[in-house]
Coordinates of C-alpha atoms and ligand atoms in Angstrom, one line a residue:
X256 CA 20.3 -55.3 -48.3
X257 CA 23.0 -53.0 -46.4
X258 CA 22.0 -51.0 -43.6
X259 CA 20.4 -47.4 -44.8
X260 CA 21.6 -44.5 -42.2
X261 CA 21.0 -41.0 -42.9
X262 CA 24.9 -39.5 -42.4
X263 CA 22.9 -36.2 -40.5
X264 CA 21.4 -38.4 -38.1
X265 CA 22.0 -36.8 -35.0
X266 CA 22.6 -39.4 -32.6
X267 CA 25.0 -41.8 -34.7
X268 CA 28.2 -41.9 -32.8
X269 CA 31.4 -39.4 -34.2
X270 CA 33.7 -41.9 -32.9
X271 CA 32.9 -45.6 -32.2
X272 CA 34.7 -48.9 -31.0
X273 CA 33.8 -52.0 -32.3
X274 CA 35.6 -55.3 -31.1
X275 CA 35.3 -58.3 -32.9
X276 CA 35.4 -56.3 -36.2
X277 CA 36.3 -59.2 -38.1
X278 CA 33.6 -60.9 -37.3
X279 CA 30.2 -61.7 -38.7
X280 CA 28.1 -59.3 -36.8
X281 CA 30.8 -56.6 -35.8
X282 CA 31.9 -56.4 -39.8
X283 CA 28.4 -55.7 -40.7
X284 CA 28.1 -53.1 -37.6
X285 CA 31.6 -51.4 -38.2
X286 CA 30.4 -51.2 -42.3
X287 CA 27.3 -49.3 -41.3
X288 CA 28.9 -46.7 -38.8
X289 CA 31.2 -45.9 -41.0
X290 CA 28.6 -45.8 -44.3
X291 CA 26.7 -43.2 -41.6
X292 CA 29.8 -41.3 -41.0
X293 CA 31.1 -42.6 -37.9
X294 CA 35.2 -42.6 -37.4
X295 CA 35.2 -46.5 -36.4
X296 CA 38.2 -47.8 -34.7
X297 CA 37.7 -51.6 -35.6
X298 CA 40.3 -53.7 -33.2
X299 CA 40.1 -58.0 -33.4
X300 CA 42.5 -60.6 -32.2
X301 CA 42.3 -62.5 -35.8
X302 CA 45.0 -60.4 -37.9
X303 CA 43.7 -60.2 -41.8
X304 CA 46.8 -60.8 -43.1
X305 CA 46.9 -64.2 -41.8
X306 CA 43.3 -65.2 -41.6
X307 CA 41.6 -65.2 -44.6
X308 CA 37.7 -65.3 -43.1
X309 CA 38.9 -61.8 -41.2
X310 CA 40.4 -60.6 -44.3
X311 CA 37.1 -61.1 -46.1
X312 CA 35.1 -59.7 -43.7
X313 CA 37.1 -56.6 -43.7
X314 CA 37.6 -56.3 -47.1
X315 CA 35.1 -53.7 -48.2
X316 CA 35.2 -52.0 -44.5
X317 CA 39.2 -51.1 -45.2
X318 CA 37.9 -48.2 -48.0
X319 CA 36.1 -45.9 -46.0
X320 CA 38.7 -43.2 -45.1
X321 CA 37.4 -42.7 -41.2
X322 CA 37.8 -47.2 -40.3
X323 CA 40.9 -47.7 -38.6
X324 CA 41.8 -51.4 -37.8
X325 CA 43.5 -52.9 -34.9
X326 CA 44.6 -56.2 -34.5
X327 CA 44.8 -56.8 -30.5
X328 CA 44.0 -59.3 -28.0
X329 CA 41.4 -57.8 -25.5
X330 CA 43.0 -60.3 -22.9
X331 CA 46.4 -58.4 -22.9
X332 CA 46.4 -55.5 -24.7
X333 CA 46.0 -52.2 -23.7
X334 CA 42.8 -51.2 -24.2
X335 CA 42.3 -47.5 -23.2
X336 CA 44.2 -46.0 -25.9
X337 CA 41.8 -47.7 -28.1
X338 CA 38.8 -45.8 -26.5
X339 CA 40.4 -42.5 -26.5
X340 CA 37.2 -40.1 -27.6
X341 CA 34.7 -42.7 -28.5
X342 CA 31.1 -41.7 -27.9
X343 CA 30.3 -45.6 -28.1
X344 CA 32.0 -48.8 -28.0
X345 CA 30.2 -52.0 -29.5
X346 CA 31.3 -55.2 -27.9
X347 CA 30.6 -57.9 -30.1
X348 CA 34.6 -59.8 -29.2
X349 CA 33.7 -63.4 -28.0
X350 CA 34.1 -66.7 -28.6
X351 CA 30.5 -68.0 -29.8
X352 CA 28.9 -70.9 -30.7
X353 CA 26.9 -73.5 -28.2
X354 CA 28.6 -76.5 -29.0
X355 CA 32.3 -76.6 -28.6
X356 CA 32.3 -74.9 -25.1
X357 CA 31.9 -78.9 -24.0
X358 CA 35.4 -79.0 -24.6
X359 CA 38.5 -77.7 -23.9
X360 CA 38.1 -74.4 -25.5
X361 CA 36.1 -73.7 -22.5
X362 CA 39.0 -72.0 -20.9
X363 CA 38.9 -69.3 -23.9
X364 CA 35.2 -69.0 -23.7
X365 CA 35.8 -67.9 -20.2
X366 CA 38.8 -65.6 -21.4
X367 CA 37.3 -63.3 -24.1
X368 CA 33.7 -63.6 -23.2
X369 CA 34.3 -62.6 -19.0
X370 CA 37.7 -61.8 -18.3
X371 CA 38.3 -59.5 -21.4
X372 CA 34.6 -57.9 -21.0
X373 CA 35.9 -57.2 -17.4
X374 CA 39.2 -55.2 -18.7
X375 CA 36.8 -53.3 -21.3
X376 CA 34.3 -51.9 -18.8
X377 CA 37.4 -51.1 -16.6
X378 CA 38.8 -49.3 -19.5
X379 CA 35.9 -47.7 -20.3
X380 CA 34.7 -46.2 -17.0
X381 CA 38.4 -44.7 -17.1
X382 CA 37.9 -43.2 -20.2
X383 CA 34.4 -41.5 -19.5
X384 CA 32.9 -43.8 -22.1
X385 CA 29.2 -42.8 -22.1
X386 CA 27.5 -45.9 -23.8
X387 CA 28.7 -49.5 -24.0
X388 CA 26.5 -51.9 -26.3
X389 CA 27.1 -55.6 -25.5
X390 CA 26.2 -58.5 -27.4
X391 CA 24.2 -61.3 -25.3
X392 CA 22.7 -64.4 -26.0
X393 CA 19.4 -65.8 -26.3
X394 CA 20.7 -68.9 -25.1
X395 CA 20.8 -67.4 -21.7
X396 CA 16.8 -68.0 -21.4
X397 CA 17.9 -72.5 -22.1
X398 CA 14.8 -74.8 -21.8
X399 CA 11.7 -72.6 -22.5
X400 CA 8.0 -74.1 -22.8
X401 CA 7.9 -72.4 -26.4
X402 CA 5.9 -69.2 -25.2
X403 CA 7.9 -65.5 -25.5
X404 CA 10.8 -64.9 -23.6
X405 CA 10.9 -62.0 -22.0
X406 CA 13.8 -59.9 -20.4
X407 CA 12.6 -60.4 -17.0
X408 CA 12.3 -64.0 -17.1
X409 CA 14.6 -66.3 -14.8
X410 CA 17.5 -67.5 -17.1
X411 CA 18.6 -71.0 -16.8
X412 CA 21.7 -71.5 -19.2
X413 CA 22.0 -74.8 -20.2
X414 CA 25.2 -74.8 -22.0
X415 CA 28.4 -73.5 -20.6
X416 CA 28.8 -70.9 -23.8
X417 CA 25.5 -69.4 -22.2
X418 CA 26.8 -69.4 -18.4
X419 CA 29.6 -67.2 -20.0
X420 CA 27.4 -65.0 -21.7
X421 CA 24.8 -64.5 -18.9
X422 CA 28.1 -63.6 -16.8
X423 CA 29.1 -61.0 -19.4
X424 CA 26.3 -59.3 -19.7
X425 CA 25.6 -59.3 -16.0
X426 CA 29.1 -58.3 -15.1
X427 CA 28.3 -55.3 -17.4
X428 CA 25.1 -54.2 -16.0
X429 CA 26.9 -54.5 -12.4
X430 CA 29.8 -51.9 -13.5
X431 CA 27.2 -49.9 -14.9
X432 CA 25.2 -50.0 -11.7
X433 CA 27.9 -48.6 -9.7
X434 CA 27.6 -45.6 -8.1
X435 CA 29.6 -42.6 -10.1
X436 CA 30.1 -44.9 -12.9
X437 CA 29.7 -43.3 -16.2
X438 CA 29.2 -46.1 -18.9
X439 CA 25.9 -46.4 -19.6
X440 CA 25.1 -50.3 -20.4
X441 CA 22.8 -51.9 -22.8
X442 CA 23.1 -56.0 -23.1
X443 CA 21.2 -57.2 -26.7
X444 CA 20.3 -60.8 -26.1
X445 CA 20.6 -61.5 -29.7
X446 CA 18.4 -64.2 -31.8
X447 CA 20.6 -66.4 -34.1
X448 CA 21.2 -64.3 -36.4
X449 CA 21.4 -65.0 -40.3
X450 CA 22.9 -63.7 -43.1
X451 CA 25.9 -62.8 -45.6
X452 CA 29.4 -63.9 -43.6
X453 CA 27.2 -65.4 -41.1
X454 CA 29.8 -68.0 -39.5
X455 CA 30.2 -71.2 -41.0
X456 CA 29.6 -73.2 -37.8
X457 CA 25.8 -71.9 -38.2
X458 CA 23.1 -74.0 -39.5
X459 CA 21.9 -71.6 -41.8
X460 CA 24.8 -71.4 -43.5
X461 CA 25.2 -75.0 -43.7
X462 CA 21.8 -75.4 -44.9
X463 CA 22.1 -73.3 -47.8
X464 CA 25.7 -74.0 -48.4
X465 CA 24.2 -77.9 -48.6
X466 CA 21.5 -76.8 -50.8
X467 CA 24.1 -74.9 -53.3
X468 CA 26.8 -77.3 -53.6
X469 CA 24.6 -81.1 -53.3
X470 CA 27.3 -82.0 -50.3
X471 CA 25.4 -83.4 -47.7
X472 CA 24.2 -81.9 -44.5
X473 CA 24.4 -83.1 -41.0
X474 CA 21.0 -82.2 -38.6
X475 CA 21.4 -82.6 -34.7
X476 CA 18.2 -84.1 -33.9
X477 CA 14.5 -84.3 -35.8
X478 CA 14.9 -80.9 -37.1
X479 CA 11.9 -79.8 -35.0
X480 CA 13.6 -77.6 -33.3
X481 CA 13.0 -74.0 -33.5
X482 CA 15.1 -70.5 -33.3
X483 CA 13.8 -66.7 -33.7
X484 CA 16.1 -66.2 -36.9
X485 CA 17.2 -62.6 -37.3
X486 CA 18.5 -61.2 -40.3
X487 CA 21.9 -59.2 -39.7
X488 CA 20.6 -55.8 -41.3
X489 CA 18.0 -56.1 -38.8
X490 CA 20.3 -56.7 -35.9
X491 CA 22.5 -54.3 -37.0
X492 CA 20.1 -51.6 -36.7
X493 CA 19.1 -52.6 -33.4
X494 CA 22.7 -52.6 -32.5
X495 CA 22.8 -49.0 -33.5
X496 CA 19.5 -48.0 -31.9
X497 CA 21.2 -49.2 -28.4
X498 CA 23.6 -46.8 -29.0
X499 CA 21.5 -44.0 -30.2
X500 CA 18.5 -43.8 -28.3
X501 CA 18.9 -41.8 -25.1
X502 CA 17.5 -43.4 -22.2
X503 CA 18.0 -47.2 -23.2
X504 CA 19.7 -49.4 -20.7
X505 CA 19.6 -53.3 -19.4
X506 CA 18.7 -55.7 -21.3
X507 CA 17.2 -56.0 -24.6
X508 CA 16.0 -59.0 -27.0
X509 CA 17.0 -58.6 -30.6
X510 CA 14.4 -61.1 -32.1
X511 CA 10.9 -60.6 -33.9
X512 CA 9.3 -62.6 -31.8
X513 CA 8.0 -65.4 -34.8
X514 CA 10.2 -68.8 -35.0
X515 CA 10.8 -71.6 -37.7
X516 CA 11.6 -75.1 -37.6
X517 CA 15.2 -76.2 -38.9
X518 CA 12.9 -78.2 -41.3
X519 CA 11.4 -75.0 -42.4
X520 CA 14.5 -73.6 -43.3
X521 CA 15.9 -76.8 -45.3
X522 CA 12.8 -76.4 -47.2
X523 CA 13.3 -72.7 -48.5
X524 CA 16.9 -73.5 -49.0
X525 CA 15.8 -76.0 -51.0
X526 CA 13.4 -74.1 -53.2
X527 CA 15.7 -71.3 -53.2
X528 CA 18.5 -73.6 -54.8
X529 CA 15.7 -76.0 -56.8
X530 CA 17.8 -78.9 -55.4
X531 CA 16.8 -81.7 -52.6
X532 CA 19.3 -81.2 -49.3
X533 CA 20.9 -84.6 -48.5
X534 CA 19.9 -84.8 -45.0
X535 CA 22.8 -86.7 -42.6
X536 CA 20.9 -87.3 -39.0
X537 CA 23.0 -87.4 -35.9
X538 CA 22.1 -87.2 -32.3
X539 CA 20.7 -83.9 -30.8
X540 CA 23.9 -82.3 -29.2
X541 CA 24.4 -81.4 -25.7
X542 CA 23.1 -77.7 -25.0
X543 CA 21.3 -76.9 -28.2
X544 CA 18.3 -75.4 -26.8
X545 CA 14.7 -76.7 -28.3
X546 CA 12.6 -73.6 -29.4
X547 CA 13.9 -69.6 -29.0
X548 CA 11.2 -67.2 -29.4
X549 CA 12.2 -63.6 -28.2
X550 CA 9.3 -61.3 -26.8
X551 CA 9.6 -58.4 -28.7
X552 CA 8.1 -55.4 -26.8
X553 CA 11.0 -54.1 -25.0
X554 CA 12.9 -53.5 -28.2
X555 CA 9.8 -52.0 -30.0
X556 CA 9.3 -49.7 -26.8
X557 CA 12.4 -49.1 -26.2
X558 CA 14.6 -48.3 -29.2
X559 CA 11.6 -48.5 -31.4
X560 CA 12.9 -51.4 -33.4
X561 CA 10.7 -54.0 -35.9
X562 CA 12.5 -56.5 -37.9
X563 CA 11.7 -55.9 -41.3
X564 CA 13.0 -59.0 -42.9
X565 CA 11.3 -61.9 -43.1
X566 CA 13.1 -65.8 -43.3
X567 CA 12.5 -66.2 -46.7
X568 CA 13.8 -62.8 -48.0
X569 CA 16.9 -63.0 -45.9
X570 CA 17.5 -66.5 -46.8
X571 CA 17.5 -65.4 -50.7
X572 CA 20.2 -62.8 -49.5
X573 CA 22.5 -64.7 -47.7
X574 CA 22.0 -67.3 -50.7
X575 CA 23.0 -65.0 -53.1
X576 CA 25.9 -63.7 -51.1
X577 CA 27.2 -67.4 -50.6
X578 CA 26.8 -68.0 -54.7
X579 CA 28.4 -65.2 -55.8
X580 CA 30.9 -66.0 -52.8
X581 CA 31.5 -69.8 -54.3
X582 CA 32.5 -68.2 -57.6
X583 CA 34.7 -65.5 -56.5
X584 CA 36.5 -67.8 -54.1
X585 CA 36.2 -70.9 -55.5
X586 CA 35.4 -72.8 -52.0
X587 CA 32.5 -74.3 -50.1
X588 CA 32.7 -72.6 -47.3
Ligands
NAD833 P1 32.3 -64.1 -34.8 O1 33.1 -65.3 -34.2 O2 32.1 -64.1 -36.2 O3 32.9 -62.8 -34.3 C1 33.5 -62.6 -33.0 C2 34.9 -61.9 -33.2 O4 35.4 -61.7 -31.9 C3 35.9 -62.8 -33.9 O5 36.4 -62.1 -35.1 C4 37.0 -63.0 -32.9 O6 38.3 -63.1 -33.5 C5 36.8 -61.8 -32.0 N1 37.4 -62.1 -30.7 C6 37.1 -63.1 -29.8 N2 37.9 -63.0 -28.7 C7 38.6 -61.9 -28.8 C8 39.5 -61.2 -28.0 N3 39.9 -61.8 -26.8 N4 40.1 -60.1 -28.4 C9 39.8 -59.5 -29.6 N5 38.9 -60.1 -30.5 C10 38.3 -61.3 -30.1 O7 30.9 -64.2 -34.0 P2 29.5 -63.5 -34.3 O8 28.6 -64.5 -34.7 O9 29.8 -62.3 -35.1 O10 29.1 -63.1 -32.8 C11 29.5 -61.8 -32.3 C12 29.0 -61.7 -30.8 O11 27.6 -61.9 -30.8 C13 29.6 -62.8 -29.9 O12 29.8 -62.2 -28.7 C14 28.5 -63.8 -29.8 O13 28.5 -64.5 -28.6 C15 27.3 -62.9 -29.9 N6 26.1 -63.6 -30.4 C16 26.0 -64.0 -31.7 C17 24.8 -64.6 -32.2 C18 24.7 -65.0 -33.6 O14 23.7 -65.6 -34.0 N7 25.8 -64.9 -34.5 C19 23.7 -64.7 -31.4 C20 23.8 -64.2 -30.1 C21 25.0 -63.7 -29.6
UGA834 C1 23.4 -69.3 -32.4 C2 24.9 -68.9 -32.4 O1 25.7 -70.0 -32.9 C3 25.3 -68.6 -31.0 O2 26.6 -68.0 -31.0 C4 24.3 -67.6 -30.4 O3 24.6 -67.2 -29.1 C5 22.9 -68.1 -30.4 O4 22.6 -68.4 -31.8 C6 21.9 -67.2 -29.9 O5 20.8 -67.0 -30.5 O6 22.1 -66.7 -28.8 P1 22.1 -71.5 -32.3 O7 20.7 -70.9 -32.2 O8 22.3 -72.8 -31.6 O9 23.2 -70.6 -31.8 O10 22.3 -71.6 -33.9 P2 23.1 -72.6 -34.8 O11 24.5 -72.8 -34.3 O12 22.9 -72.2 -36.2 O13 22.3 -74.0 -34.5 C7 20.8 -74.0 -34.7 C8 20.3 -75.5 -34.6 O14 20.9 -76.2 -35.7 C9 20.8 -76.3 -33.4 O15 19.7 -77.0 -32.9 C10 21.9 -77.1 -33.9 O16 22.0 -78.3 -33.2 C11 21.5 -77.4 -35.3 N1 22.6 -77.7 -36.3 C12 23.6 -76.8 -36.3 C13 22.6 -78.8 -37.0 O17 21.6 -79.6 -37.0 N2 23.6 -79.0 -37.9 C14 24.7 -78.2 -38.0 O18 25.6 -78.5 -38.8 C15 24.7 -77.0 -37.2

């Protein structure tokens, strides 16, 4: 279920940055620019030689004659060389994940997700960059009453990984509101996204992982709670759409606007695998948000994007992906 771009498309990027390359979402991204043609200049602080999730993320993007990979640390490196030309840069470097930015790793949080974004956009205004996609959060919405969430609603992080998203994203869309600036901004609040190489931190994963192997899995809560689960081809192309379609800007919710219950997706994982999950319960953490349910007008409107995969189907892919994954690799995870 790759990403299907027609190479004449007129809008897709000639030259395109990607950070965070190595990544889940950004490998996915950086594989369908360059399937469309676009010279991608991939750059990630985890170096494939010595981290083998990076090194399997990249592994089928290192073929196509126009990638180029960087290993750099947005903290310190220098940047502008990087963005020499591009027509786009997609800013998908971060630290993620709700949970652990409790804890000490808060300082990197703060690091990659503000202080990094902040040498980018400087970068990129110097360069004449014209469009700069940025990945958001939903968790910047937090506590919702369960009804759509719409762009123009008052966020109210409740987890310090969302304060340092909502500051990224709004520390973009202040650089690109300054007078004589020339980066246009768009900031995709995305929807947990599924799929293959999704990270392995993600419940989704887990799940099916659970559901393949009989090792038992460990749910945070009742397993009531709900997320707007997006499958990564989907997300991918609304990543590309922000780049593509002329007048976009602000802020934009990459999510279909439907939800599921955790419970929901233990139960296709289990029907997908024809095995029972051993369920582990532990106490609802700190931060997870109960229900995320994106409104999905402005992407429609906007960049004319409709998921078109639904849970089930994209849980069969990424199930697939982690089998065949299993046997090639001979680990869990
Ligand atoms: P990921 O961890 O798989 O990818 C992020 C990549 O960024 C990693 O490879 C990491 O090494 C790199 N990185 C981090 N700090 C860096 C730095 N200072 N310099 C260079 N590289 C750096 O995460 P992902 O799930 O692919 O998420 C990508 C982005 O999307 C993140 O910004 C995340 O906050 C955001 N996001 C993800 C989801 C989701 O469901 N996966 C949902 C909403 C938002
Ligand atoms: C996900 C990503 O991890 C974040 O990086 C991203 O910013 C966010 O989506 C987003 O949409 O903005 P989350 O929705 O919390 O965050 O997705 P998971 O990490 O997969 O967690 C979903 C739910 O499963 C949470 O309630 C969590 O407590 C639960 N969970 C997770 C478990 O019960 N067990 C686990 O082992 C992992």
């Amino acid at each position: 279920m790759t990403q299907q771009l027609s190479p004449q498309h007129p809008n897709i990027p000639r030259r395109a940055v990607v950070t965070g390359v190595a990544g889940f979402i950004g490998s996915h991204l950086a594989h369908a620019l360059s399937q469309a043609g676009t010279t991608v200049i991939g750059v990630d602080r985890r170096d494939p030689a010595t981290d083998p999730t990076a090194a399997a993320n990249l592994a089928q993007l290192r073929s196509f004659p126009g990638y180029v990979h960087v290993t750099a640390d947005l903290i310190g490196c220098a940047i502008e060389p990087l963005l020499i030309d591009a027509d786009a840069v997609f800013h998908l470097a971060g630290i993620p994940g709700v949970r652990p930015s409790w804890g000490p790793k808060f300082t990197d949080y703060v690091a990659s997700n503000i202080i990094a974004t902040k040498r980018l956009l400087d970068a990129a205004a110097r360069q004449g960059v014209p469009r700069l996609v940025v990945a958001s959060s939903s968790s910047v919405y937090g506590a919702t009453d369960g009804s759509h969430s719409t762009e123009s609603d008052h966020p109210r992080p409740v987890s310090p990984y969302a304060v340092t998203k909502l500051a990224e994203e709004q520390l973009c869309l202040a650089h690109a509101a300054q007078l004589h600036n020339p980066t246009n901004v768009v900031a995709l609040r995305y929807f947990t996204v599924y799929g293959p190489r999704q990270r392995t931190d993600m419940f989704t994963h887990r799940a099916l992982l659970a559901a393949l192997t009989g090792q038992p899995l460990r749910l945070y809560g009742d397993g009531h709670q709900r997320r707007d689960f997006t499958y990564i081809s989907d997300a991918v192309s609304a990543t590309i759409a922000a780049a593509t379609t002329p007048k976009a800007g602000g802020v934009i919710n990459v999510g279909g606007g439907a939800n599921a219950s955790l419970l929901e997706v233990i139960g296709i994982a289990s029907s997908l695998a024809g095995r029972d999950i051993d369920l582990h319960h532990e106490s609802p953490r700190h931060g997870d948000v109960h229900i995320t349910r994106a409104h999905p007008g402005r992407a429609h409107e906007v960049l004319g994007w409709k998921p078109q995969v639904d849970l089930p189907t994209g849980m069969r892919s990424h199930m697939e992906f982690l089998a065949s994954e299993a046997a090639v690799y001979g680990r869990a995870a």
